[in-house]
Amino acid sequence: MSGVGLVAAAVILSGCGEEPVIQAKSTKADTAAKAQKAQAAKLAAAAKVKANELGQVPVLMFHRVIEKPATTDDRTPSQFRSDLERLVRDGYVPVTAAEFVTGKIDIPAGKHPVVLTFDDSSPSQLTLDEMGQVKPDTAIAILQDVAAKNPGFRPVATFYVTRDMFGKIGREEQAQTLQWLKANNFDIGNHTRDHLNLRGRPREQVMEQIGSIAQEVGSLAGVKPVTIALPYGNQPSTKEWAARGKFHDTTYKHSGVFLAGYTPSPSPFSKSFEPLGIPRIRAMDKKGDCAQFCSTAWLDWLKSNPDMRYTSDGDVSTVAYPKFKDPFLRTSYKTWSLAY
Ligand SMILES: [Zn+2]
């Protein structure tokens, strides 16, 4: 206690406008000790929430959200709402595909990222009225509603666009829809122009299919897609053609290429991550061939195997994980490492 008394005395004696004596004595050693203390606090905080930023992430694949499902890929509005409510209950927070592949996973400590992806740009995902209001029961309306009722659940998702353009024919209406997505922080991805199976197609055709829709999205909304989802999940004979290419004056460069099935994705910070072939999970209940490999089954599995799941430490600038996992850290993220 006498030390505290001395400090107070020093402050009083030094008078107004002068540096208190105690501060003037700050040295390099103090700064180093402070940094060490801050690092120890970070490590302790990461350990406390069992952060595992080398764990697996579910990337969910949705198609249409319609009242009368025509295929097993469709969800009804109430099914889609329950899908989201389950994610809330399980502690997931959405990030976009672009954020995911570039390692910008900015969610609170103890939470798990989930990537919501929507294929084929159908009007059931987004339709705007003449005042620019989102039509009820579309995927975006439901996502925004669930997010509003559950603070912290980010209303973000990635929309993989084809020439179908949410059912809009005129360029102005297409521009309105894509620009609305951009203005509301939704991510626009490439899903090729005509939704052809790219397997076995010549290079020129692959690049035309990808480059021409990239050109459209660019001219309509000023957006350059960061990721692509391949139709039917089929890769071209040379995988790199999906990631990088050129059509007329348009070049495209994707940081991630998404497939169609059947497992959660490795973390983008893990050596197991393959940017040219990122798996997604179909949004479906445990029925038929979905008994094991679709969203309900995988979310159950991740819940009962928490050591396999990505858990955030709440700091977007670090990659936190138990030291034991060190050999799995991707070399490019070495400087981000927070191993506890
Ligand atoms: Zn598709």
mmCIF file of C-alpha atoms and ligand atoms in Angstrom:
data_model
loop_
_atom_site.group_PDB
_atom_site.id
_atom_site.type_symbol
_atom_site.label_atom_id
_atom_site.label_comp_id
_atom_site.label_asym_id
_atom_site.label_seq_id
_atom_site.Cartn_x
_atom_site.Cartn_y
_atom_site.Cartn_z
ATOM 1 C CA MET A 1 0.000 0.000 0.000
ATOM 2 C CA SER A 2 2.898 2.382 0.646
ATOM 3 C CA GLY A 3 3.849 2.246 -3.049
ATOM 4 C CA VAL A 4 0.443 3.637 -4.029
ATOM 5 C CA GLY A 5 0.910 6.463 -1.518
ATOM 6 C CA LEU A 6 4.278 7.370 -3.067
ATOM 7 C CA VAL A 7 2.838 7.535 -6.567
ATOM 8 C CA ALA A 8 0.051 9.860 -5.397
ATOM 9 C CA ALA A 9 2.623 12.041 -3.660
ATOM 10 C CA ALA A 10 4.787 12.194 -6.777
ATOM 11 C CA VAL A 11 1.823 13.291 -8.891
ATOM 12 C CA ILE A 12 0.866 16.007 -6.425
ATOM 13 C CA LEU A 13 4.433 17.303 -6.012
ATOM 14 C CA SER A 14 5.095 17.483 -9.747
ATOM 15 C CA GLY A 15 2.282 20.012 -10.030
ATOM 16 C CA CYS A 16 0.088 21.045 -12.945
ATOM 17 C CA GLY A 17 1.275 20.695 -16.522
ATOM 18 C CA GLU A 18 4.245 18.541 -15.639
ATOM 19 C CA GLU A 19 4.666 14.837 -16.329
ATOM 20 C CA PRO A 20 4.197 12.785 -13.178
ATOM 21 C CA VAL A 21 7.595 11.374 -12.170
ATOM 22 C CA ILE A 22 6.290 7.802 -12.262
ATOM 23 C CA GLN A 23 5.478 8.007 -16.007
ATOM 24 C CA ALA A 24 8.768 9.526 -17.012
ATOM 25 C CA LYS A 25 10.468 6.378 -15.776
ATOM 26 C CA SER A 26 8.694 4.183 -18.367
ATOM 27 C CA THR A 27 11.283 2.113 -20.216
ATOM 28 C CA LYS A 28 11.542 -0.284 -23.108
ATOM 29 C CA ALA A 29 11.345 -3.151 -20.632
ATOM 30 C CA ASP A 30 7.948 -1.879 -19.448
ATOM 31 C CA THR A 31 6.661 -1.786 -23.036
ATOM 32 C CA ALA A 32 7.862 -5.332 -23.653
ATOM 33 C CA ALA A 33 6.293 -6.507 -20.404
ATOM 34 C CA LYS A 34 3.025 -4.825 -21.385
ATOM 35 C CA ALA A 35 3.033 -6.520 -24.812
ATOM 36 C CA GLN A 36 3.762 -9.845 -23.176
ATOM 37 C CA LYS A 37 0.887 -9.334 -20.757
ATOM 38 C CA ALA A 38 -1.475 -8.412 -23.609
ATOM 39 C CA GLN A 39 -0.426 -11.522 -25.542
ATOM 40 C CA ALA A 40 -0.973 -13.705 -22.449
ATOM 41 C CA ALA A 41 -4.453 -12.181 -22.046
ATOM 42 C CA LYS A 42 -5.243 -12.927 -25.712
ATOM 43 C CA LEU A 43 -4.109 -16.522 -25.318
ATOM 44 C CA ALA A 44 -6.129 -16.949 -22.128
ATOM 45 C CA ALA A 45 -9.228 -15.462 -23.782
ATOM 46 C CA ALA A 46 -8.836 -17.772 -26.808
ATOM 47 C CA ALA A 47 -8.412 -20.805 -24.541
ATOM 48 C CA LYS A 48 -11.430 -19.801 -22.467
ATOM 49 C CA VAL A 49 -13.804 -19.951 -25.477
ATOM 50 C CA LYS A 50 -11.944 -23.014 -26.866
ATOM 51 C CA ALA A 51 -11.192 -21.050 -30.056
ATOM 52 C CA ASN A 52 -10.483 -23.315 -33.002
ATOM 53 C CA GLU A 53 -9.977 -21.265 -36.131
ATOM 54 C CA LEU A 54 -8.561 -24.274 -37.965
ATOM 55 C CA GLY A 55 -11.871 -26.122 -37.502
ATOM 56 C CA GLN A 56 -14.528 -26.905 -40.112
ATOM 57 C CA VAL A 57 -17.149 -24.529 -41.472
ATOM 58 C CA PRO A 58 -20.532 -25.414 -42.991
ATOM 59 C CA VAL A 59 -21.112 -23.694 -46.346
ATOM 60 C CA LEU A 60 -24.821 -24.182 -46.976
ATOM 61 C CA MET A 61 -26.232 -24.351 -50.499
ATOM 62 C CA PHE A 62 -29.774 -23.118 -51.061
ATOM 63 C CA HIS A 63 -31.740 -22.854 -54.291
ATOM 64 C CA ARG A 64 -35.356 -21.682 -54.369
ATOM 65 C CA VAL A 65 -37.484 -20.745 -51.356
ATOM 66 C CA ILE A 66 -41.019 -21.499 -52.513
ATOM 67 C CA GLU A 67 -44.331 -22.564 -50.990
ATOM 68 C CA LYS A 68 -44.645 -25.735 -53.109
ATOM 69 C CA PRO A 69 -41.219 -27.362 -53.529
ATOM 70 C CA ALA A 70 -40.762 -28.966 -56.945
ATOM 71 C CA THR A 71 -37.366 -30.576 -56.296
ATOM 72 C CA THR A 72 -35.438 -31.663 -53.203
ATOM 73 C CA ASP A 73 -33.287 -28.543 -53.623
ATOM 74 C CA ASP A 74 -36.219 -26.235 -52.812
ATOM 75 C CA ARG A 75 -37.110 -25.105 -49.285
ATOM 76 C CA THR A 76 -40.458 -23.695 -48.200
ATOM 77 C CA PRO A 77 -40.399 -20.283 -46.484
ATOM 78 C CA SER A 78 -41.152 -21.943 -43.127
ATOM 79 C CA GLN A 79 -38.442 -24.593 -43.636
ATOM 80 C CA PHE A 80 -35.961 -21.864 -44.506
ATOM 81 C CA ARG A 81 -36.944 -19.878 -41.422
ATOM 82 C CA SER A 82 -36.380 -22.969 -39.218
ATOM 83 C CA ASP A 83 -33.023 -23.576 -40.946
ATOM 84 C CA LEU A 84 -31.922 -20.076 -39.897
ATOM 85 C CA GLU A 85 -33.382 -20.354 -36.398
ATOM 86 C CA ARG A 86 -31.430 -23.542 -35.854
ATOM 87 C CA LEU A 87 -28.217 -21.757 -36.892
ATOM 88 C CA VAL A 88 -29.000 -19.027 -34.337
ATOM 89 C CA ARG A 89 -29.564 -21.617 -31.577
ATOM 90 C CA ASP A 90 -26.320 -23.438 -32.432
ATOM 91 C CA GLY A 91 -24.256 -20.235 -32.147
ATOM 92 C CA TYR A 92 -23.568 -19.611 -35.845
ATOM 93 C CA VAL A 93 -23.033 -16.179 -37.392
ATOM 94 C CA PRO A 94 -23.168 -15.799 -41.206
ATOM 95 C CA VAL A 95 -20.177 -14.556 -43.205
ATOM 96 C CA THR A 96 -20.166 -14.178 -46.999
ATOM 97 C CA ALA A 97 -18.302 -16.515 -49.329
ATOM 98 C CA ALA A 98 -15.986 -13.612 -50.209
ATOM 99 C CA GLU A 99 -15.216 -12.942 -46.529
ATOM 100 C CA PHE A 100 -14.707 -16.656 -45.904
ATOM 101 C CA VAL A 101 -12.173 -17.322 -48.673
ATOM 102 C CA THR A 102 -10.199 -14.165 -47.888
ATOM 103 C CA GLY A 103 -9.999 -14.962 -44.150
ATOM 104 C CA LYS A 104 -12.139 -12.001 -42.981
ATOM 105 C CA ILE A 105 -14.135 -13.979 -40.435
ATOM 106 C CA ASP A 106 -15.158 -11.162 -38.097
ATOM 107 C CA ILE A 107 -17.556 -12.721 -35.579
ATOM 108 C CA PRO A 108 -17.703 -12.636 -31.754
ATOM 109 C CA ALA A 109 -15.656 -14.916 -29.496
ATOM 110 C CA GLY A 110 -17.157 -18.372 -29.056
ATOM 111 C CA LYS A 111 -19.307 -18.122 -32.229
ATOM 112 C CA HIS A 112 -19.061 -20.298 -35.349
ATOM 113 C CA PRO A 113 -19.097 -19.013 -38.938
ATOM 114 C CA VAL A 114 -21.608 -20.312 -41.474
ATOM 115 C CA VAL A 115 -21.706 -19.339 -45.160
ATOM 116 C CA LEU A 116 -25.180 -19.046 -46.705
ATOM 117 C CA THR A 117 -25.094 -19.441 -50.494
ATOM 118 C CA PHE A 118 -27.974 -19.181 -52.968
ATOM 119 C CA ASP A 119 -27.665 -20.537 -56.502
ATOM 120 C CA ASP A 120 -29.340 -19.647 -59.800
ATOM 121 C CA SER A 121 -30.557 -16.077 -59.007
ATOM 122 C CA SER A 122 -34.246 -16.964 -58.701
ATOM 123 C CA PRO A 123 -37.001 -14.410 -57.873
ATOM 124 C CA SER A 124 -37.817 -16.504 -54.774
ATOM 125 C CA GLN A 125 -34.516 -15.296 -53.317
ATOM 126 C CA LEU A 126 -35.026 -11.585 -53.977
ATOM 127 C CA THR A 127 -37.901 -9.631 -55.501
ATOM 128 C CA LEU A 128 -38.297 -5.889 -54.941
ATOM 129 C CA ASP A 129 -41.511 -3.909 -55.272
ATOM 130 C CA GLU A 130 -41.713 -0.595 -57.140
ATOM 131 C CA MET A 131 -40.537 1.245 -54.007
ATOM 132 C CA GLY A 132 -37.503 -0.991 -53.583
ATOM 133 C CA GLN A 133 -39.009 -2.941 -50.656
ATOM 134 C CA VAL A 134 -38.217 -6.653 -50.361
ATOM 135 C CA LYS A 135 -41.177 -8.932 -51.063
ATOM 136 C CA PRO A 136 -42.247 -10.961 -47.987
ATOM 137 C CA ASP A 137 -41.356 -14.663 -47.875
ATOM 138 C CA THR A 138 -38.413 -14.309 -50.251
ATOM 139 C CA ALA A 139 -35.139 -15.727 -48.878
ATOM 140 C CA ILE A 140 -33.774 -12.243 -48.166
ATOM 141 C CA ALA A 141 -36.962 -11.088 -46.406
ATOM 142 C CA ILE A 142 -36.825 -14.130 -44.121
ATOM 143 C CA LEU A 143 -33.088 -13.750 -43.465
ATOM 144 C CA GLN A 144 -33.526 -10.065 -42.586
ATOM 145 C CA ASP A 145 -36.459 -10.861 -40.302
ATOM 146 C CA VAL A 146 -34.596 -13.600 -38.406
ATOM 147 C CA ALA A 147 -31.552 -11.297 -38.080
ATOM 148 C CA ALA A 148 -33.714 -8.449 -36.717
ATOM 149 C CA LYS A 149 -35.153 -10.764 -34.050
ATOM 150 C CA ASN A 150 -31.731 -12.177 -33.134
ATOM 151 C CA PRO A 151 -29.185 -9.361 -32.702
ATOM 152 C CA GLY A 152 -25.696 -10.468 -33.742
ATOM 153 C CA PHE A 153 -26.963 -12.813 -36.462
ATOM 154 C CA ARG A 154 -25.623 -10.952 -39.513
ATOM 155 C CA PRO A 155 -28.042 -10.726 -42.474
ATOM 156 C CA VAL A 156 -25.393 -11.543 -45.093
ATOM 157 C CA ALA A 157 -25.255 -14.189 -47.814
ATOM 158 C CA THR A 158 -23.784 -14.877 -51.245
ATOM 159 C CA PHE A 159 -25.898 -14.997 -54.398
ATOM 160 C CA TYR A 160 -24.524 -16.992 -57.338
ATOM 161 C CA VAL A 161 -25.901 -15.288 -60.404
ATOM 162 C CA THR A 162 -26.630 -16.614 -63.908
ATOM 163 C CA ARG A 163 -28.302 -14.815 -66.829
ATOM 164 C CA ASP A 164 -31.618 -15.540 -65.047
ATOM 165 C CA MET A 165 -30.960 -12.404 -62.949
ATOM 166 C CA PHE A 166 -33.740 -12.966 -60.392
ATOM 167 C CA GLY A 167 -36.309 -13.208 -63.187
ATOM 168 C CA LYS A 168 -35.665 -9.679 -64.463
ATOM 169 C CA ILE A 169 -35.527 -9.211 -68.246
ATOM 170 C CA GLY A 170 -34.853 -5.473 -68.695
ATOM 171 C CA ARG A 171 -31.373 -4.149 -68.008
ATOM 172 C CA GLU A 172 -32.701 -1.399 -65.728
ATOM 173 C CA GLU A 173 -34.532 -3.893 -63.542
ATOM 174 C CA GLN A 174 -31.518 -6.204 -63.496
ATOM 175 C CA ALA A 175 -29.379 -3.235 -62.452
ATOM 176 C CA GLN A 176 -31.885 -2.302 -59.705
ATOM 177 C CA THR A 177 -31.763 -5.813 -58.255
ATOM 178 C CA LEU A 178 -27.983 -6.254 -58.348
ATOM 179 C CA GLN A 179 -27.398 -2.719 -57.066
ATOM 180 C CA TRP A 180 -29.806 -3.373 -54.188
ATOM 181 C CA LEU A 181 -27.780 -6.456 -53.225
ATOM 182 C CA LYS A 182 -24.556 -4.470 -53.296
ATOM 183 C CA ALA A 183 -26.022 -1.567 -51.303
ATOM 184 C CA ASN A 184 -27.291 -3.976 -48.629
ATOM 185 C CA ASN A 185 -23.940 -5.727 -48.142
ATOM 186 C CA PHE A 186 -24.909 -8.934 -49.918
ATOM 187 C CA ASP A 187 -22.203 -10.716 -51.862
ATOM 188 C CA ILE A 188 -22.611 -11.392 -55.595
ATOM 189 C CA GLY A 189 -20.841 -14.459 -56.967
ATOM 190 C CA ASN A 190 -20.427 -15.962 -60.435
ATOM 191 C CA HIS A 191 -22.515 -19.014 -61.404
ATOM 192 C CA THR A 192 -21.727 -18.855 -65.173
ATOM 193 C CA ARG A 193 -23.978 -17.363 -67.839
ATOM 194 C CA ASP A 194 -25.944 -20.378 -69.088
ATOM 195 C CA HIS A 195 -25.528 -22.889 -66.247
ATOM 196 C CA LEU A 196 -23.853 -25.496 -68.469
ATOM 197 C CA ASN A 197 -21.992 -28.464 -67.098
ATOM 198 C CA LEU A 198 -18.388 -27.298 -67.640
ATOM 199 C CA ARG A 199 -16.833 -30.755 -67.402
ATOM 200 C CA GLY A 200 -14.970 -31.592 -70.613
ATOM 201 C CA ARG A 201 -15.707 -28.237 -72.305
ATOM 202 C CA PRO A 202 -12.953 -26.447 -74.254
ATOM 203 C CA ARG A 203 -11.070 -23.621 -72.553
ATOM 204 C CA GLU A 204 -12.619 -20.893 -74.748
ATOM 205 C CA GLN A 205 -16.138 -21.986 -73.856
ATOM 206 C CA VAL A 206 -15.394 -22.227 -70.125
ATOM 207 C CA MET A 207 -13.947 -18.702 -70.169
ATOM 208 C CA GLU A 208 -16.849 -17.352 -72.219
ATOM 209 C CA GLN A 209 -19.392 -18.841 -69.783
ATOM 210 C CA ILE A 210 -17.646 -17.327 -66.762
ATOM 211 C CA GLY A 211 -16.290 -14.118 -68.291
ATOM 212 C CA SER A 212 -19.507 -13.004 -69.993
ATOM 213 C CA ILE A 213 -21.588 -13.072 -66.783
ATOM 214 C CA ALA A 214 -18.708 -11.389 -64.926
ATOM 215 C CA GLN A 215 -18.840 -8.651 -67.554
ATOM 216 C CA GLU A 216 -22.635 -8.284 -67.063
ATOM 217 C CA VAL A 217 -22.411 -8.121 -63.264
ATOM 218 C CA GLY A 218 -19.611 -5.567 -63.587
ATOM 219 C CA SER A 219 -21.503 -3.301 -65.977
ATOM 220 C CA LEU A 220 -24.846 -3.579 -64.125
ATOM 221 C CA ALA A 221 -23.616 -3.103 -60.547
ATOM 222 C CA GLY A 222 -19.874 -2.345 -60.622
ATOM 223 C CA VAL A 223 -19.178 -5.594 -58.778
ATOM 224 C CA LYS A 224 -16.302 -7.997 -59.458
ATOM 225 C CA PRO A 225 -17.253 -11.412 -58.026
ATOM 226 C CA VAL A 226 -14.666 -12.774 -55.566
ATOM 227 C CA THR A 227 -15.931 -16.366 -55.792
ATOM 228 C CA ILE A 228 -17.640 -18.706 -58.242
ATOM 229 C CA ALA A 229 -19.967 -21.684 -57.703
ATOM 230 C CA LEU A 230 -19.719 -24.219 -60.513
ATOM 231 C CA PRO A 231 -23.014 -25.498 -62.030
ATOM 232 C CA TYR A 232 -23.692 -29.040 -60.753
ATOM 233 C CA GLY A 233 -20.426 -28.703 -58.822
ATOM 234 C CA ASN A 234 -18.522 -29.911 -61.893
ATOM 235 C CA GLN A 235 -15.002 -28.589 -62.465
ATOM 236 C CA PRO A 236 -13.590 -27.917 -65.936
ATOM 237 C CA SER A 237 -10.849 -30.306 -67.118
ATOM 238 C CA THR A 238 -8.255 -27.748 -65.983
ATOM 239 C CA LYS A 239 -9.410 -26.572 -62.556
ATOM 240 C CA GLU A 240 -7.625 -23.196 -62.823
ATOM 241 C CA TRP A 241 -9.902 -22.087 -65.703
ATOM 242 C CA ALA A 242 -12.678 -21.575 -63.134
ATOM 243 C CA ALA A 243 -10.459 -19.342 -61.013
ATOM 244 C CA ARG A 244 -8.667 -17.208 -63.588
ATOM 245 C CA GLY A 245 -9.466 -16.307 -67.161
ATOM 246 C CA LYS A 246 -10.375 -13.754 -69.782
ATOM 247 C CA PHE A 247 -13.275 -13.171 -72.161
ATOM 248 C CA HIS A 248 -13.052 -10.197 -74.549
ATOM 249 C CA ASP A 249 -12.021 -7.250 -72.323
ATOM 250 C CA THR A 250 -13.096 -8.884 -69.073
ATOM 251 C CA THR A 251 -10.664 -10.736 -66.873
ATOM 252 C CA TYR A 252 -11.878 -12.681 -63.871
ATOM 253 C CA LYS A 253 -9.933 -13.813 -60.826
ATOM 254 C CA HIS A 254 -11.685 -15.804 -58.096
ATOM 255 C CA SER A 255 -10.213 -16.382 -54.637
ATOM 256 C CA GLY A 256 -12.483 -19.406 -54.178
ATOM 257 C CA VAL A 257 -14.244 -21.968 -56.383
ATOM 258 C CA PHE A 258 -17.235 -23.686 -54.754
ATOM 259 C CA LEU A 259 -18.533 -27.158 -55.573
ATOM 260 C CA ALA A 260 -21.859 -28.817 -54.735
ATOM 261 C CA GLY A 261 -21.327 -31.435 -51.990
ATOM 262 C CA TYR A 262 -21.031 -33.198 -49.488
ATOM 263 C CA THR A 263 -19.021 -32.127 -46.430
ATOM 264 C CA PRO A 264 -18.276 -29.052 -44.320
ATOM 265 C CA SER A 265 -15.324 -27.008 -45.601
ATOM 266 C CA PRO A 266 -11.901 -26.901 -44.020
ATOM 267 C CA SER A 267 -11.044 -23.510 -42.509
ATOM 268 C CA PRO A 268 -9.441 -21.086 -44.992
ATOM 269 C CA PHE A 269 -6.487 -20.959 -42.555
ATOM 270 C CA SER A 270 -5.926 -24.721 -42.710
ATOM 271 C CA LYS A 271 -3.560 -26.585 -45.013
ATOM 272 C CA SER A 272 -6.534 -28.805 -45.883
ATOM 273 C CA PHE A 273 -8.288 -25.842 -47.552
ATOM 274 C CA GLU A 274 -8.410 -26.181 -51.340
ATOM 275 C CA PRO A 275 -9.412 -22.825 -52.911
ATOM 276 C CA LEU A 276 -10.098 -24.460 -56.291
ATOM 277 C CA GLY A 277 -12.604 -26.956 -54.859
ATOM 278 C CA ILE A 278 -14.480 -25.843 -51.736
ATOM 279 C CA PRO A 279 -17.249 -28.243 -50.671
ATOM 280 C CA ARG A 280 -20.764 -27.093 -49.852
ATOM 281 C CA ILE A 281 -23.651 -28.820 -48.111
ATOM 282 C CA ARG A 282 -27.180 -29.073 -49.540
ATOM 283 C CA ALA A 283 -29.804 -27.563 -47.251
ATOM 284 C CA MET A 284 -31.990 -30.590 -46.541
ATOM 285 C CA ASP A 285 -33.460 -32.686 -43.743
ATOM 286 C CA LYS A 286 -32.218 -36.197 -42.913
ATOM 287 C CA LYS A 287 -34.096 -37.996 -45.689
ATOM 288 C CA GLY A 288 -32.983 -40.449 -48.387
ATOM 289 C CA ASP A 289 -29.450 -39.661 -49.560
ATOM 290 C CA CYS A 290 -29.543 -36.720 -47.160
ATOM 291 C CA ALA A 291 -29.593 -39.019 -44.124
ATOM 292 C CA GLN A 292 -25.871 -38.344 -43.662
ATOM 293 C CA PHE A 293 -24.632 -35.745 -46.118
ATOM 294 C CA CYS A 294 -26.951 -32.719 -46.058
ATOM 295 C CA SER A 295 -27.385 -29.778 -43.701
ATOM 296 C CA THR A 296 -29.423 -31.262 -40.841
ATOM 297 C CA ALA A 297 -27.107 -34.279 -40.590
ATOM 298 C CA TRP A 298 -23.919 -32.198 -40.720
ATOM 299 C CA LEU A 299 -25.152 -29.569 -38.263
ATOM 300 C CA ASP A 300 -26.035 -32.398 -35.856
ATOM 301 C CA TRP A 301 -22.559 -33.849 -36.363
ATOM 302 C CA LEU A 302 -20.757 -30.535 -35.821
ATOM 303 C CA LYS A 303 -22.815 -29.965 -32.672
ATOM 304 C CA SER A 304 -21.827 -33.321 -31.202
ATOM 305 C CA ASN A 305 -18.181 -32.947 -32.321
ATOM 306 C CA PRO A 306 -17.328 -29.423 -31.120
ATOM 307 C CA ASP A 307 -13.573 -30.117 -31.408
ATOM 308 C CA MET A 308 -14.012 -30.423 -35.199
ATOM 309 C CA ARG A 309 -15.915 -27.152 -35.610
ATOM 310 C CA TYR A 310 -14.531 -23.661 -36.262
ATOM 311 C CA THR A 311 -14.903 -21.495 -33.160
ATOM 312 C CA SER A 312 -13.819 -17.850 -33.244
ATOM 313 C CA ASP A 313 -11.677 -16.042 -30.672
ATOM 314 C CA GLY A 314 -13.408 -12.785 -31.621
ATOM 315 C CA ASP A 315 -10.256 -11.197 -33.079
ATOM 316 C CA VAL A 316 -10.318 -10.958 -36.876
ATOM 317 C CA SER A 317 -6.563 -10.297 -37.048
ATOM 318 C CA THR A 318 -5.471 -13.583 -35.433
ATOM 319 C CA VAL A 319 -5.878 -17.286 -36.182
ATOM 320 C CA ALA A 320 -6.413 -18.879 -32.761
ATOM 321 C CA TYR A 321 -6.211 -22.634 -32.135
ATOM 322 C CA PRO A 322 -4.831 -25.185 -29.684
ATOM 323 C CA LYS A 323 -1.035 -25.506 -30.148
ATOM 324 C CA PHE A 324 -1.501 -29.188 -30.998
ATOM 325 C CA LYS A 325 -2.922 -28.171 -34.393
ATOM 326 C CA ASP A 326 0.098 -26.044 -35.360
ATOM 327 C CA PRO A 327 1.253 -28.294 -38.275
ATOM 328 C CA PHE A 328 -2.086 -27.604 -40.023
ATOM 329 C CA LEU A 329 -1.699 -23.801 -40.175
ATOM 330 C CA ARG A 330 -1.321 -22.583 -43.774
ATOM 331 C CA THR A 331 2.097 -20.982 -44.272
ATOM 332 C CA SER A 332 0.573 -17.758 -45.624
ATOM 333 C CA TYR A 333 -1.155 -17.184 -42.241
ATOM 334 C CA LYS A 334 1.925 -17.829 -40.018
ATOM 335 C CA THR A 335 2.057 -14.218 -38.828
ATOM 336 C CA TRP A 336 -1.622 -14.397 -37.724
ATOM 337 C CA SER A 337 -0.992 -17.388 -35.472
ATOM 338 C CA LEU A 338 -2.308 -17.361 -31.885
ATOM 339 C CA ALA A 339 -1.572 -20.879 -30.648
ATOM 340 C CA TYR A 340 -2.544 -21.566 -27.033
HETATM 341 ZN ZN ZN B 1 -27.035 -23.857 -60.138
#
